[in-house]
Amino acid sequence: MNTLIFRTVAPFLTALMLLFSVFVLLRGHNEPGGGFIGGLIAASGLAIFGIARGVAAVRRALFFHPLSIAGCGLFLSTAAGLLSILVGVPFMTGLWIYPKLLGLEVPLSSVMLFDLGVYLVVLGAITSIALALEEKEMG
Amino acid sequence: MEPLLAILVGLFFAAAIYLMLSRYSIRIMLGIAILGNAVNLLIFTGGRLTRAVPPIIPAGLDALPAGTANPLPQALILTAIVISFSFLAFLLVLTYRAYQDLGTDDTSEMRAAEPDDRPLPPLGY
Amino acid sequence: MIAFLFNLLLAIAWVTVTGSASLHNLVFGFLLAALALAVIREPFGGGGYLRRTRLVLSLMGLFLKELSLSAWKVTLTVLSPDMKLKPGIFAFPLTVTSDFEITLLANLITLTPGTLSVDVSTDRRTLYVHALDCSDPEAARRGIANGFERKIMEAFR
Amino acid sequence: MAAPTATVDLAAALVTAPVPLGHWPAILPVAHCITLGAVLLMVRAYPRLQAWLAISGLAGLALMDAALLAKVAAEGPLTMVMGRWLPPFGIAFTVDLFGALMAFTAALAGLAGGIYALADIGESGRRYGFFPLLMLLMAGVTGAFLTGDVFNLYVWFEVLLISSFGLIILGSERQQIDGALKYAVLNLIATTLFLVGVGILYAIFGTLNMADIAGKARDIGGTAPLMSLASLFLLAFAMKAAAFPVNFWLPAAYHTPRITVSALFAGLLTKVGIYALVRVMVMLLPAERAELSLLIALAAAATILVGALGALAENDVRRMFGHVVISGIGNMLAGVALGNAGGIGGAVFYALHSMVLMTALYLAAGEIARRGGGFCLSDLGGLYRQSGGFAALSLVLFLAACGLPPFSGFWPKVMLVKASLDSGAWWLAAAILAGGFLTTVAFGRLFLLAYWRPAPMTLAPSRPSWRTVLPIAALTVLTIGFGILPERLLALSQAAAAGLADPQAYLHSVFPEGGQR
Amino acid sequence: MMAYLLAAVTALLLIAGSLFALAAAIGLVRLPDLYTRMHSASKAGTVGSGLLLFAAGLYSQDPAVVARALAGFVFFLLTAPVSAHLLARAAHRSGHDLGAISVRDDMRNR
Amino acid sequence: MITPAAIVAVASSAALVILGLALLLTVWRVVAGPTLPDRILALDMLTGIAIGFIAVIAVKTGFFLYIDIAISLGLVGFLATVAFARFVLSRGNIKSPPSASAAKGGAKRRRAGRTEG
Amino acid sequence: MADVTALTFLALCLPLAGALAAPLVIRILGANGAWLLAAAPLFAFLHFLRLLPQIARGQTITGGYAWVPSYNLSFSWFLDGLSLAFALLITGIGTLIVLYAGAYLRGHGDQGRFFSFIFLFMGAMLGIVVSDSFLMFFIFWELTSITSFLLIGFDHEREAARRAALQALVVTGGGGLCLLAGLLVLWNMSGVTQMSQLIGAGDLLRESPLYLAALILVLGGAFTKSAQFPFHFWLPNAMEAPTPVSAYLHSATMVKAGVYLLMRLNPVMGETPAWEILLPFFGGLTLVVGTALAIRQTDLKLKLAYTTVSSLGLLVMLIGFGSDHAVEAAALYLVAHSLFKGALFMVAGIIDHETGTRDITRLGGLGRAMPLTWLIALAAAFSMAGLPPFFGFLAKEEIYAALAGGDIRAITFTAITVFGNALMFAVAFAVALKPFHGRPAQTPKIAHEAPILLWLGPAVLAVLGLLSAVFATFTHAALSSPIAAAIRGDPVEIAISLAPHLGLPLALSLLTALLGIGVYWQLDRARFWMAVFLRAAGRGPDHGFDLAMSGLVRFAGRLIRFVQPGRLEIYVACTFLCLAAILIIPPILYGELPHLPAWPADVRLHEWAVFLIAAFGLAAVLVAHDRLTAIVSLGIQGFAVAVIFLLFGAPDLSFTQFMVETLSVVILALVMTRLRLSPDDRRPPGRRLFHGALALVCGLGFSLLLLRATQAPFNDALTAFFNAYSKTIAHGANVVNVIIVDFRGTDTLGEIAVVAVTGLAILALIRIRAGSERKLAANDPDAVGAGE
Ligand code: NA
Ligand code: NA
C-alpha cells in the first residue's frame, strides 16, 4: 500500500509497537502479558512496517530470516530448560540470579530466558507468515 | 453462572459444527475458528467461574487471597488458543492453496486425491 | 540527530510507561528504543528537530483544542434531527513538501472538525480532503493553509 | 524484584531430594528433538549440514531411547517432574515400559525415514524444512509417548500434528493439497475432541497428572460422568488411530505426500493414537473401558475387515498400504477391547511391529515406484526379474504384514487370537483371522502383479542407492528378527501390558511417598 | 473531599466518554455515506475511548497507569487518522463513490 | 451516604450500558453494510468501543492492569483496519467488469459465488 | 551315540543351510552343484535313519531348546513312528528330487533360486512333522504354504503359473488360519501346547463343548492342505510348477501335511461320530471326484495330480474309519503312495524333458528310445495299480480288509474305493504304457534315454516299492507298524505280506484290476463321457476361484468407494454423527445426565449483553451472505469471548484472545483477498435441516456434559498450590503466567514448537509451487518460488 502518509507513519508505529512488545514481555511475569503476547505485538508491528514499506524493507531490517529468529527462540527456550542439568535439578526448573548492575539488583532467570524464547518464536513465526502472505500479495 | 455458560458453550459448538458440515472450505474455516472458542469456553467453565478477580497476587501479599479466578484453566486455554490460532492460520493458507490449485472451494469437487474414477486393480493374475 | 532525538523520546516514553523513573530504567529504555529504531533505521536520513520543540508543543496545543472541538461538532451534527450536510471532496494544494510534514498535516486535518484526508496525489502537490460541509471549499482551504500548515512550517523548518 | 524473603515450606512444594542424572533420560529425547529442530530451523539455508545434523540427531535419539528403554526395563517406571514441582502440580514425564518401547521403536522408524529422505526429499523439500519438521515430528511423537500429563499429551499431539501438516504439503502437488486439506480438517476435529476431553477431565478430577487420575478414577466412579468422558476419549483417539468408522482421513491423505513422509506417517501417527487410547482407556479409565469393550470390539472387527478389503480394492500401492495400516489398527483395537493381559500385550506388540513394518512398507513402495516407474498396480510388473534381492525384501515385508510366520506380524496376531478365544470373543478372533486372510490375498496379488508379472515395458536397470536400500533392509532385518527371536519383545510387551493393567509401579514412580491428595 | 472530587471527575469522564462513543455509533448508523460516517468514527470514537482511558488513569491515582492511559490515547491519535485515510483512499480507489448528497468530488477526475 | 466509590460504580455501570448500546449500534452497521468499507469502518469503531469498555471495566473492578489490554487492542485493531483496507484495494474496482479482477490467481471462477464481500 | 538333540537340531537346520548355500553353489558349480547340495538332505536322512531302530522299538524321541519362554513355547520336536516315517520320506525323496532337479533345470538361469526354495520348503515340511509345539507346527505349516507359493509360481512369467501360485497360497493359507484358530482352541480346551502332551488329553477334548468347533477348524486346515473336495482344485493347477516340485510336493510332502495332521490327531480327536462321518464323507467324495477328473485329462502331470487328489481322499477316508485295519491300511498306503507317485511324477518329467510334451495323445513308442524309463514307469505303475509284487499291492489288500464288513456304510465305501482304485489302475497304465508302446509319435524333441541324474531318483523309488514289498516283514517292523501305532495311539502289528492269501480283499483286488483293464481299454471313450458329464455338471470350484477373486476385488472396490467416497463433507458428517451418538447415548445409558440446575440469579445486565452479543455474532456468521460479514461477525463472537474472559477474571486470556482474534481476522481477510469466494450457505433445505439438527444435538451434548461435569464437586488442590507458591517460590505475581512459564512450562515449550512449525509450514505452503520438485530434478533454476 504505497501511500505517503502510511509510509511515513509506519516506522514510528512499528518502533512504538516493538517497544511496547518488550514492555509486555518483561512485565508478563507479574501482570498480564508475557512472551506470547509480546511476540504477537512485535510481529504486528513488523507486519505494519511490511505493508507500508514492502516486504524487502522488513527483511533488510530483520537481517536474519524470520524463521531463523523463531528457531533461535525455540533454541533459547529449550536451553533455558536444559540449563538446570548444570545445577542438578530437573528440566525447566526456574533458576534465578540477582547480579548487581550499576548498583541495582537485577533479577535474571532461566524463566525470563524461556519467555524471551517464546517471544522470539512468536515474533519470527508470525512475521514469517505475514511476510510470506504479503509477498504473495505483491507478486 | 456455569449453567448459563454451559448453554453458551453448546451454542458455540452447534454453530461451529453446523458451519463445518458445509461443503465449502471457507465455511469450514469459519467453523474451525468458532470451534476453538467453543473449546476454550468449555475449559474455562469446567474450571469453575469466579467474577472479575484476576489471579494476580497483589503487591504486598505472598499468595492469592481466596475468591480469585482459577488460574490453571486460564493457562491451559492460553496454550490452546495459541495452538488453535496456529492451526487456523495454516488451514486458511491451505484453503487458499487448495482454491488456487484445485480451482474450487467446494470440497466435494476436491477430488484430486480420491477421484471418482479411481480404477480397480487388475482383476487378472 | 533525528534518530538520537527520537530515540530519547522513546526512552522517555518507556520510562513513563513502565512507571519507574530511575536512571537505570531510562538507560534500559534508551537501549531498547535504540534496538527498536535500529530495526526501522531507513527513514532517518538527516535533519534536526530539537530547536523546534517549543513550536511542536504549540502545535500540539492547537491540535488538542481542535480535536476536542471536532468531536463535539461531530456529536452535534449526528444528533441533530436534520443533518444538513453538503459533503464532498476538495483538493488542497500543498505548500509543505517533506514526507513528514505532509503526513502530519494530513493527520491533523483528519482529526479536526469536519475534514478528513483521503489521499495525497502522486506528485505530492495536492491533498484530497473530504469535508462534511463542502459548500465553500475555498474557505476550507484557507483555514487549513493558515492554520495547521503554517504552524507546521514554523515548527519544522 | 528482590530475592524472596518469606519463609516457605519448600518441601511441600518441591521435590527436595536431589535428582540424579539418571532421571534425565525421561526428558532428554524430547529436549534433544526440539533443540535439534530449532538448530535445523536456523540452518535451513544449508541443506547439506542440515541433512547430516538431522541424521546424526536421529541416531542420537535412537540411542537415548534405547538407554531409556534399558533403564526402564531394568528399574521400572521413571519419573521426572519438570521444574522440580511436586507431582501432580508440575508436569511429570513418567516413562513406563509401554512408553519407552514405543519411543524407541518410533526413533528407529524416524531414523530409517531420515536416511531414506536423503534420497527422496529434494532441494525444495529440504529448503522448506523437511528435516526440522521431521525433528519436531519426532519431538511430538516422543513427547506423547513419554509424558505423564494429560494436557501435556495434548500439546505433543499438536506438535506432531502440525509437523505432519508441514510434511504432508512438501511438494505442493494438487493431490497433496487435496489430501492435506482432508487430513488437516479431520485431524483437527479429532484433536479438538481430545482437548474437550481433557477439559472435562480437569473439570471432574481437578488434576491432569495421569498417575493422579489413575488413582482417583477408581474412587470417583459413579459420581462423575466418566462414561461420557471415556466415550469422548474413545472417539477422539479412534479418529487419531483411524479406526472404522472414523478412518476416512487416512486413505484420503496417506498416498499423497512424498513417500518418506507417508512412511513416517504410517509408522508413527496412528500409533500415537493407539498409544493414547491404551494409556487413557486401559490405565486411566479401566472400568469404563470394560463397559465399552463390546463397542470397541465391534469397531475393531469392522476396522480390520474394512482395512483388509480396502487393501484389495486399491490400484495405487500407497493407498493399498494405507488400508493395511487401518487393518492393523483394527488388530490393536481388538487388543484394547479384550483388555486382558494377552489382548493388551498383543496390542502393544502389534503396535511395535506395525511401526517398523509400515515404515518399511511405504519405503518399499517408494522403491517400487523408483524401480517400476509408478505406484499403479495396473502399470507395474517385472520387479522380481529386475532384482531378486529387493523382491525378497518386499516379500518378507508383505508376509509380515499378512501376519504370516516367521515374521514379526505373526506373534501379535497369535496373542490377539488367543486372547479373543480366551475371553470367548470367537467372532473377534474370526475377524482377525479373516482380516489376515484378506490381507494375504491382497499382498499375494500385489506380488503377482507387480513382481512376477512381466513388465509392460522393459525396466531400466535401477541404480541401487544405499540411502534407500539401507533403511528398508534394516527394517526388514528387524521384522525378521522380531519374528524369529520374539522372546525379548514379547516379554517386554507383556510386562508393559501388566504395567498398564496394574499401574502400581507407575503410581509409585510418580508418588514415591504414596501420598496423593 | 478530594476523593469525592476525584470520583465526580471520573464519573463525568466516564459518562462523557461513553456518550461520545454512543454519539459516534449513532453517527455511524445515521450518516448517509461511508465518507461521512468516517468523520464520526475517527473523531467522536477516538475522543470517546480516549476519555474513558483517561478516566481509568485518573481514578487509579497511579502515575504509571495515567502515563499508560495517555500513551494509549496518543497511540490512537497516531493511528486513527492513518486508518481513516487508508480506508477512505482504498474505498475511493476501488470505486465506492460519494453518496448522492455530496456536492463535490475533486478526486474523481484524477 | 453516597460514597465516592458508589458514584463511580453508578457512573461506570451507566457507562457500560451506554457502551453496550453503542456496541449494538455498531454491530448493526457491521451487519447492515451496505458496502465493504462500511463494515470495515464499523469493525474499527467496534475496536475503539471495546477499548473504552475495557477502560470502564478497569474502573469498575479496580484492576487497572486491564488498560494494557486496551492499548494492545488499539495496536492490533489498527492492523486489522490496514489489512481490510488492503483487502478493499486489492479487490479492484467494483465498477469494472468482475472477470478482470477475479481472474487473478489463475483460479477458476466460482459459478455461484458472489464477488461482493 | 552323539548328542541326539544337537544332531536332530542340526538335521532340521540342514535344509536351511542348503537354502542359503544353493545360489552360491549353483553359481560356482553349475548344475553339478546338485550332487553337493543333495548332501544336505542326505545327511538329514541318514540321521533319521539311525533313529529308526529306537522308534521301531516303540520309543519316542523328544528334544528342543527354549524359544519364547514367556509364551511357554520352545523349539521342540517329538519323533514317533509317524513323524519319523514322514521325516525319512521328506529327506529321502528330497535327496532324490534335488539330484533330479539338478538335471531337470540344467542351465536354467534361476536354478540356484529354485534350490533355495526347494530347501526352504523341505525345511518347513520337516518342521511340520517333527514339531512338538502347536505354534511351531503352525509356523512350519504356513511356511510350506509360502514356499509352495514361490515354487508353484517359479515360472512366474506365465500367467497360469502365477494364478496357480496364488490359488495355492489363498487356499492353503486360508486353511492355515482356520488351523491356527483350531490349534488355539485345542490349547484352550486342553491347556497344553505340545503335541506330545496332547495325546493324553483325548478324553478331555472329546467331551469339551468346543470339540466340534475345534474339529471343524482343524479340518479346515487339513482339508485345504490335503486338497479334499471342494478345495481340491488348487492341487492340479499347481502342476504349473516345474516337475521336480510336483514330484516332491505331491508325493510325500506338502499335500500329505493335512493327512499327517489328521493322523496325528486321530488318537485324540478320532472315534467320535463327527470324525467318523466327516472324514470318510469328504475323503470318499474326493476319491471319486479325483479319479473321475484324472480320467478326463490328457496331460501326464495333470492325470497324476488328480490321482494324487483321489489318493489323499482315500487316506482321509481311511483315517476317518479309524479301525485297526483302516489305520494299518492308511500307514501302508501312505508309504506306497509316496514311493510310486514320486517316481511317476519324475517319469512324467523325464518324458516332458526328453520329448517336449506331456500330452498323452501326442506320445507313443518311447519304449524303444527310453527302455530304462519305461521299466521304472512300469514298476511304479504296478505299485499304483495295486499289483504284486509291489508295495501298493499290500496297501490295497489292507484297504479292502479294512473296509470289509457287513453294514451298508462299509459296502458303500467299498464300492467307492473299488471304483476309485479301478480308475487309478487305468490311469497308472495310461501313464506307464500309453507313451511307451505303440507307434512312435512326432514329438517336439527327439527322445533319448534320460541322463543319470534324471532317472536315478525314480529308479530308486521304484526299486524301493519292490523291495519294501518283498521284505514286508522288515518294512512293517521298521516303518509301517510304528506309523500305524502312532495313528492309532496304541501298538499295532502289521502282518500283511506278498504271501498268497485268499479272501474278500483279494476278490476285490481282482475286481478292481478287471475294471481297471476295462477302463484302460476304453480310455478314450471314458475320457469323452467324463468330459460330457463334467460339462453338464457345470464349471467346478476352479472357475469359482476366479469368480471369487474378481468378485472379492469388485465387492471390496464397491465397499471402499462407499465408505471412502472422497468427499470431505461426508467424512465430516460421519464424524459428527459419531460425536452426537457419543455425546447423547452414554449419558442416557449410564445415567450421567445432569440434574436441572437452578437458574443463575445474579447475572448482571452487561453480562447478559455480552452473552447476547456472542450469540448474535454466532448467528451472524451462520447467516452471513458474504465473506466480509462472515469474517467480521466472526470477530464479534471472538471479541465477545474475550470480554467474557475479562468479566470472569482472566485478563491474560482476554488479552491473548483479543490479539489472536484480530490476527485471525486479519489473516482471514488477507487470504480472502485472493479467494473470490462466497461463504454463503448453499445447502439444499433438507440438508440444512439435517445438519442443523446434527449440530444442535452435538451442542446439546456438550452442554449436558459440561453441566454434569461442573456439578461434580471440584478438587482445587492444583489451583491452591499454584496460588500459594507462585510468588514465594516462582517469583511471579501473575499466577497464570507463572503457570505458563514455570509450573507448566513444558506445555509452553510444545506450544512454541507448534508456532514455529506453523511458520515453517505456511512458508512451505506458500512458496513451494506444484511441480517444483520435478523441475528441480530437471535442473530448472526457476523451480522454487521467490528466493529468500
Ligand atoms: Na502461552
Ligand atoms: Na478511528
Coordinates of N, CA and C in Angstrom, one line a residue, chain D residues 309-432:
Chain D
L309 N -10.3 -55.3 3.2 CA -11.0 -55.2 1.9 C -10.5 -54.0 1.1
G310 N -10.2 -52.9 1.8 CA -9.7 -51.8 1.1 C -8.4 -52.1 0.5
A311 N -7.5 -52.8 1.1 CA -6.2 -53.2 0.5 C -6.4 -54.0 -0.8
L312 N -7.5 -54.7 -0.8 CA -7.8 -55.5 -2.0 C -8.3 -54.6 -3.2
A313 N -8.9 -53.5 -2.8 CA -9.6 -52.7 -3.8 C -8.8 -51.6 -4.4
E314 N -7.6 -51.4 -4.0 CA -6.8 -50.3 -4.4 C -5.9 -50.6 -5.6
N315 N -5.8 -49.7 -6.5 CA -4.8 -49.9 -7.6 C -3.5 -49.2 -7.3
D316 N -3.6 -48.2 -6.4 CA -2.4 -47.5 -6.0 C -1.7 -48.2 -4.8
V317 N -0.5 -48.5 -5.0 CA 0.2 -49.3 -3.9 C 0.1 -48.5 -2.6
R318 N 0.3 -47.2 -2.6 CA 0.3 -46.5 -1.4 C -1.0 -46.5 -0.7
R319 N -2.1 -46.3 -1.5 CA -3.4 -46.4 -0.9 C -3.7 -47.8 -0.3
M320 N -3.2 -48.8 -1.1 CA -3.4 -50.1 -0.6 C -2.7 -50.3 0.8
F321 N -1.5 -49.7 0.9 CA -0.8 -49.8 2.2 C -1.5 -49.0 3.3
G322 N -2.1 -47.9 2.8 CA -2.9 -47.2 3.8 C -4.0 -48.0 4.4
H323 N -4.7 -48.8 3.6 CA -5.7 -49.7 4.2 C -5.1 -50.8 5.0
V324 N -3.9 -51.2 4.7 CA -3.3 -52.2 5.5 C -3.0 -51.6 6.9
V325 N -2.6 -50.3 6.9 CA -2.4 -49.6 8.2 C -3.7 -49.7 9.0
I326 N -4.8 -49.4 8.4 CA -6.1 -49.4 9.1 C -6.4 -50.7 9.6
S327 N -6.2 -51.7 8.8 CA -6.5 -53.1 9.2 C -5.6 -53.4 10.5
G328 N -4.4 -53.0 10.5 CA -3.6 -53.2 11.7 C -4.1 -52.5 12.9
I329 N -4.6 -51.3 12.7 CA -5.2 -50.5 13.8 C -6.4 -51.3 14.4
G330 N -7.1 -52.0 13.5 CA -8.2 -52.8 14.0 C -7.7 -53.9 14.9
N331 N -6.6 -54.5 14.5 CA -6.0 -55.5 15.4 C -5.6 -55.0 16.8
M332 N -5.0 -53.8 16.8 CA -4.6 -53.2 18.1 C -5.9 -52.9 18.9
L333 N -6.9 -52.4 18.2 CA -8.1 -52.0 18.9 C -8.7 -53.3 19.5
A334 N -8.6 -54.4 18.8 CA -9.1 -55.7 19.3 C -8.5 -56.0 20.6
G335 N -7.2 -55.7 20.7 CA -6.5 -56.0 22.0 C -7.0 -55.1 23.1
V336 N -7.3 -53.8 22.7 CA -7.8 -52.9 23.7 C -9.2 -53.4 24.2
A337 N -10.0 -53.8 23.2 CA -11.3 -54.3 23.5 C -11.3 -55.4 24.5
L338 N -10.3 -56.3 24.2 CA -10.3 -57.5 25.1 C -9.8 -57.1 26.5
G339 N -8.8 -56.3 26.6 CA -8.4 -55.7 27.8 C -7.7 -56.7 28.8
N340 N -7.6 -58.0 28.4 CA -6.9 -58.9 29.3 C -5.4 -58.8 28.9
A341 N -4.6 -59.5 29.7 CA -3.1 -59.4 29.5 C -2.7 -59.7 28.1
G342 N -3.3 -60.8 27.6 CA -2.9 -61.2 26.2 C -3.3 -60.1 25.2
G343 N -4.5 -59.6 25.4 CA -5.0 -58.6 24.5 C -4.1 -57.3 24.5
I344 N -3.9 -56.8 25.6 CA -3.1 -55.5 25.7 C -1.7 -55.8 25.2
G345 N -1.2 -57.0 25.7 CA 0.2 -57.3 25.3 C 0.3 -57.5 23.8
G346 N -0.8 -58.1 23.2 CA -0.8 -58.3 21.8 C -0.9 -56.9 21.1
A347 N -1.7 -56.0 21.6 CA -1.8 -54.7 21.0 C -0.5 -54.0 21.1
V348 N 0.2 -54.1 22.2 CA 1.5 -53.4 22.3 C 2.5 -54.0 21.3
F349 N 2.5 -55.3 21.3 CA 3.5 -55.9 20.3 C 3.1 -55.5 18.9
Y350 N 1.8 -55.6 18.6 CA 1.4 -55.2 17.3 C 1.8 -53.8 17.0
A351 N 1.6 -52.9 17.9 CA 2.0 -51.5 17.7 C 3.5 -51.4 17.3
L352 N 4.3 -52.1 18.1 CA 5.7 -52.0 17.8 C 6.1 -52.6 16.4
H353 N 5.5 -53.8 16.2 CA 5.7 -54.4 14.9 C 5.2 -53.5 13.8
S354 N 4.1 -52.9 14.0 CA 3.5 -52.1 12.9 C 4.3 -50.8 12.6
M355 N 4.9 -50.3 13.7 CA 5.7 -49.1 13.5 C 6.8 -49.4 12.5
V356 N 7.5 -50.5 12.8 CA 8.6 -50.9 11.9 C 8.1 -51.2 10.6
L357 N 7.1 -52.1 10.6 CA 6.7 -52.7 9.3 C 6.1 -51.6 8.3
M358 N 5.2 -50.8 8.9 CA 4.5 -49.9 8.0 C 5.5 -48.8 7.4
T359 N 6.5 -48.4 8.2 CA 7.5 -47.5 7.7 C 8.2 -48.2 6.5
A360 N 8.6 -49.5 6.8 CA 9.4 -50.2 5.8 C 8.5 -50.4 4.5
L361 N 7.2 -50.7 4.7 CA 6.4 -51.0 3.6 C 6.3 -49.7 2.7
Y362 N 6.1 -48.6 3.3 CA 6.0 -47.4 2.5 C 7.3 -47.0 1.8
L363 N 8.4 -47.2 2.5 CA 9.7 -47.0 1.9 C 9.8 -48.0 0.7
A364 N 9.4 -49.2 0.9 CA 9.4 -50.2 -0.2 C 8.6 -49.7 -1.3
A365 N 7.4 -49.1 -1.0 CA 6.6 -48.6 -2.1 C 7.3 -47.5 -2.9
G366 N 8.1 -46.7 -2.2 CA 8.9 -45.7 -2.9 C 9.9 -46.4 -3.8
E367 N 10.4 -47.4 -3.3 CA 11.4 -48.2 -4.1 C 10.7 -48.8 -5.3
I368 N 9.5 -49.3 -5.1 CA 8.7 -49.9 -6.2 C 8.5 -48.9 -7.3
A369 N 8.2 -47.7 -6.8 CA 7.9 -46.6 -7.8 C 9.2 -46.3 -8.6
R370 N 10.3 -46.2 -7.8 CA 11.6 -45.8 -8.4 C 12.0 -46.9 -9.4
R371 N 11.8 -48.1 -9.1 CA 12.2 -49.2 -10.0 C 11.2 -49.4 -11.1
G372 N 9.9 -49.4 -10.7 CA 8.9 -49.8 -11.6 C 8.2 -48.7 -12.4
G373 N 8.6 -47.4 -12.0 CA 8.1 -46.3 -12.7 C 6.7 -45.8 -12.3
G374 N 6.2 -46.2 -11.2 CA 4.9 -45.7 -10.7 C 4.4 -46.5 -9.6
F375 N 3.2 -46.1 -9.1 CA 2.6 -46.7 -8.0 C 1.4 -47.6 -8.4
C376 N 1.0 -47.5 -9.6 CA -0.3 -48.2 -10.0 C 0.0 -49.7 -10.3
L377 N -0.8 -50.5 -9.7 CA -0.7 -51.9 -9.9 C -0.9 -52.2 -11.4
S378 N -1.8 -51.5 -12.0 CA -2.1 -51.8 -13.4 C -0.9 -51.6 -14.3
D379 N 0.0 -50.8 -13.9 CA 1.1 -50.5 -14.8 C 2.4 -51.2 -14.4
L380 N 2.4 -51.7 -13.2 CA 3.6 -52.3 -12.6 C 3.9 -53.7 -13.2
G381 N 5.1 -54.1 -13.0 CA 5.5 -55.5 -13.4 C 7.0 -55.7 -13.4
G382 N 7.4 -56.9 -13.4 CA 8.8 -57.2 -13.7 C 9.8 -56.9 -12.6
L383 N 9.3 -56.6 -11.4 CA 10.2 -56.2 -10.3 C 11.0 -57.4 -9.8
Y384 N 10.4 -58.6 -9.9 CA 11.1 -59.8 -9.5 C 12.3 -60.1 -10.4
R385 N 12.0 -60.0 -11.7 CA 13.1 -60.2 -12.6 C 14.2 -59.2 -12.5
Q386 N 13.8 -58.0 -12.2 CA 14.8 -56.9 -12.1 C 15.7 -57.1 -11.0
S387 N 15.2 -57.4 -9.8 CA 16.1 -57.5 -8.6 C 15.5 -58.5 -7.7
G388 N 16.1 -59.7 -7.6 CA 15.7 -60.7 -6.7 C 15.8 -60.3 -5.2
G389 N 16.9 -59.5 -5.0 CA 17.1 -59.1 -3.6 C 16.0 -58.2 -3.1
F390 N 15.6 -57.2 -3.9 CA 14.5 -56.3 -3.5 C 13.2 -57.1 -3.4
A391 N 13.0 -58.0 -4.3 CA 11.8 -58.8 -4.3 C 11.7 -59.6 -3.0
A392 N 12.9 -60.1 -2.6 CA 12.9 -60.9 -1.3 C 12.6 -60.0 -0.1
L393 N 13.2 -58.8 -0.1 CA 12.9 -57.9 1.0 C 11.4 -57.6 1.0
S394 N 10.9 -57.3 -0.2 CA 9.5 -56.9 -0.2 C 8.6 -58.1 0.3
L395 N 9.0 -59.3 -0.2 CA 8.2 -60.4 0.2 C 8.1 -60.6 1.7
V396 N 9.3 -60.4 2.3 CA 9.3 -60.6 3.8 C 8.4 -59.5 4.4
L397 N 8.4 -58.3 3.9 CA 7.6 -57.3 4.5 C 6.1 -57.6 4.2
F398 N 5.8 -58.1 3.0 CA 4.4 -58.4 2.7 C 3.9 -59.6 3.7
L399 N 4.7 -60.6 3.8 CA 4.3 -61.7 4.7 C 4.2 -61.2 6.1
A400 N 5.1 -60.3 6.5 CA 4.9 -59.8 7.9 C 3.6 -59.1 8.0
A401 N 3.3 -58.3 7.0 CA 2.0 -57.6 7.0 C 0.8 -58.5 7.1
C402 N 0.9 -59.6 6.5 CA -0.2 -60.6 6.5 C -0.3 -61.3 7.8
G403 N 0.7 -61.1 8.6 CA 0.8 -61.9 9.9 C 1.2 -63.3 9.8
L404 N 1.9 -63.6 8.7 CA 2.4 -64.9 8.5 C 3.7 -65.2 9.2
P405 N 3.9 -66.4 9.7 CA 5.2 -66.6 10.3 C 6.3 -66.8 9.2
P406 N 7.5 -66.7 9.5 CA 8.1 -66.5 10.8 C 8.5 -65.0 11.0
F407 N 7.6 -64.1 10.7 CA 7.9 -62.7 10.7 C 7.2 -62.0 11.8
S408 N 7.5 -60.7 12.0 CA 7.1 -60.1 13.3 C 5.5 -60.0 13.4
G409 N 4.8 -60.0 12.3 CA 3.4 -59.8 12.4 C 2.7 -61.1 13.0
F410 N 3.4 -62.1 13.0 CA 2.8 -63.4 13.5 C 2.4 -63.4 14.9
W411 N 3.4 -63.0 15.7 CA 3.3 -63.1 17.2 C 2.1 -62.3 17.8
P412 N 2.0 -61.0 17.4 CA 0.9 -60.3 18.0 C -0.5 -60.9 17.5
K413 N -0.5 -61.4 16.3 CA -1.7 -62.0 15.8 C -2.1 -63.2 16.6
V414 N -1.1 -64.0 16.9 CA -1.4 -65.2 17.7 C -1.9 -64.8 19.1
M415 N -1.2 -63.8 19.7 CA -1.6 -63.3 21.0 C -3.0 -62.8 21.0
L416 N -3.3 -62.1 20.0 CA -4.7 -61.5 19.9 C -5.7 -62.5 19.7
V417 N -5.5 -63.5 18.8 CA -6.5 -64.5 18.6 C -6.6 -65.3 19.8
K418 N -5.5 -65.6 20.4 CA -5.6 -66.4 21.7 C -6.4 -65.7 22.7
A419 N -6.1 -64.4 22.9 CA -6.8 -63.6 23.9 C -8.3 -63.6 23.6
S420 N -8.6 -63.4 22.3 CA -10.0 -63.4 21.9 C -10.7 -64.7 22.3
L421 N -10.0 -65.8 22.0 CA -10.6 -67.1 22.3 C -10.7 -67.3 23.8
D422 N -9.7 -66.8 24.5 CA -9.7 -67.0 25.9 C -10.9 -66.2 26.5
S423 N -11.3 -65.1 26.0 CA -12.4 -64.3 26.5 C -13.7 -64.7 25.8
G424 N -13.7 -65.7 25.0 CA -14.9 -66.1 24.4 C -15.4 -65.3 23.2
A425 N -14.5 -64.3 22.8 CA -14.9 -63.5 21.6 C -14.5 -64.2 20.4
W426 N -15.1 -65.3 20.1 CA -14.7 -66.0 18.9 C -14.9 -65.2 17.6
W427 N -15.9 -64.4 17.6 CA -16.1 -63.6 16.4 C -15.0 -62.6 16.1
L428 N -14.5 -62.1 17.3 CA -13.3 -61.2 17.1 C -12.1 -61.9 16.5
A429 N -11.9 -63.1 17.1 CA -10.8 -64.0 16.6 C -11.0 -64.2 15.1
A430 N -12.3 -64.5 14.7 CA -12.6 -64.8 13.3 C -12.3 -63.6 12.5
A431 N -12.6 -62.4 13.0 CA -12.4 -61.2 12.2 C -10.9 -61.0 12.1
I432 N -10.1 -61.2 13.1 CA -8.7 -61.0 13.0 C -8.1 -62.0 11.9

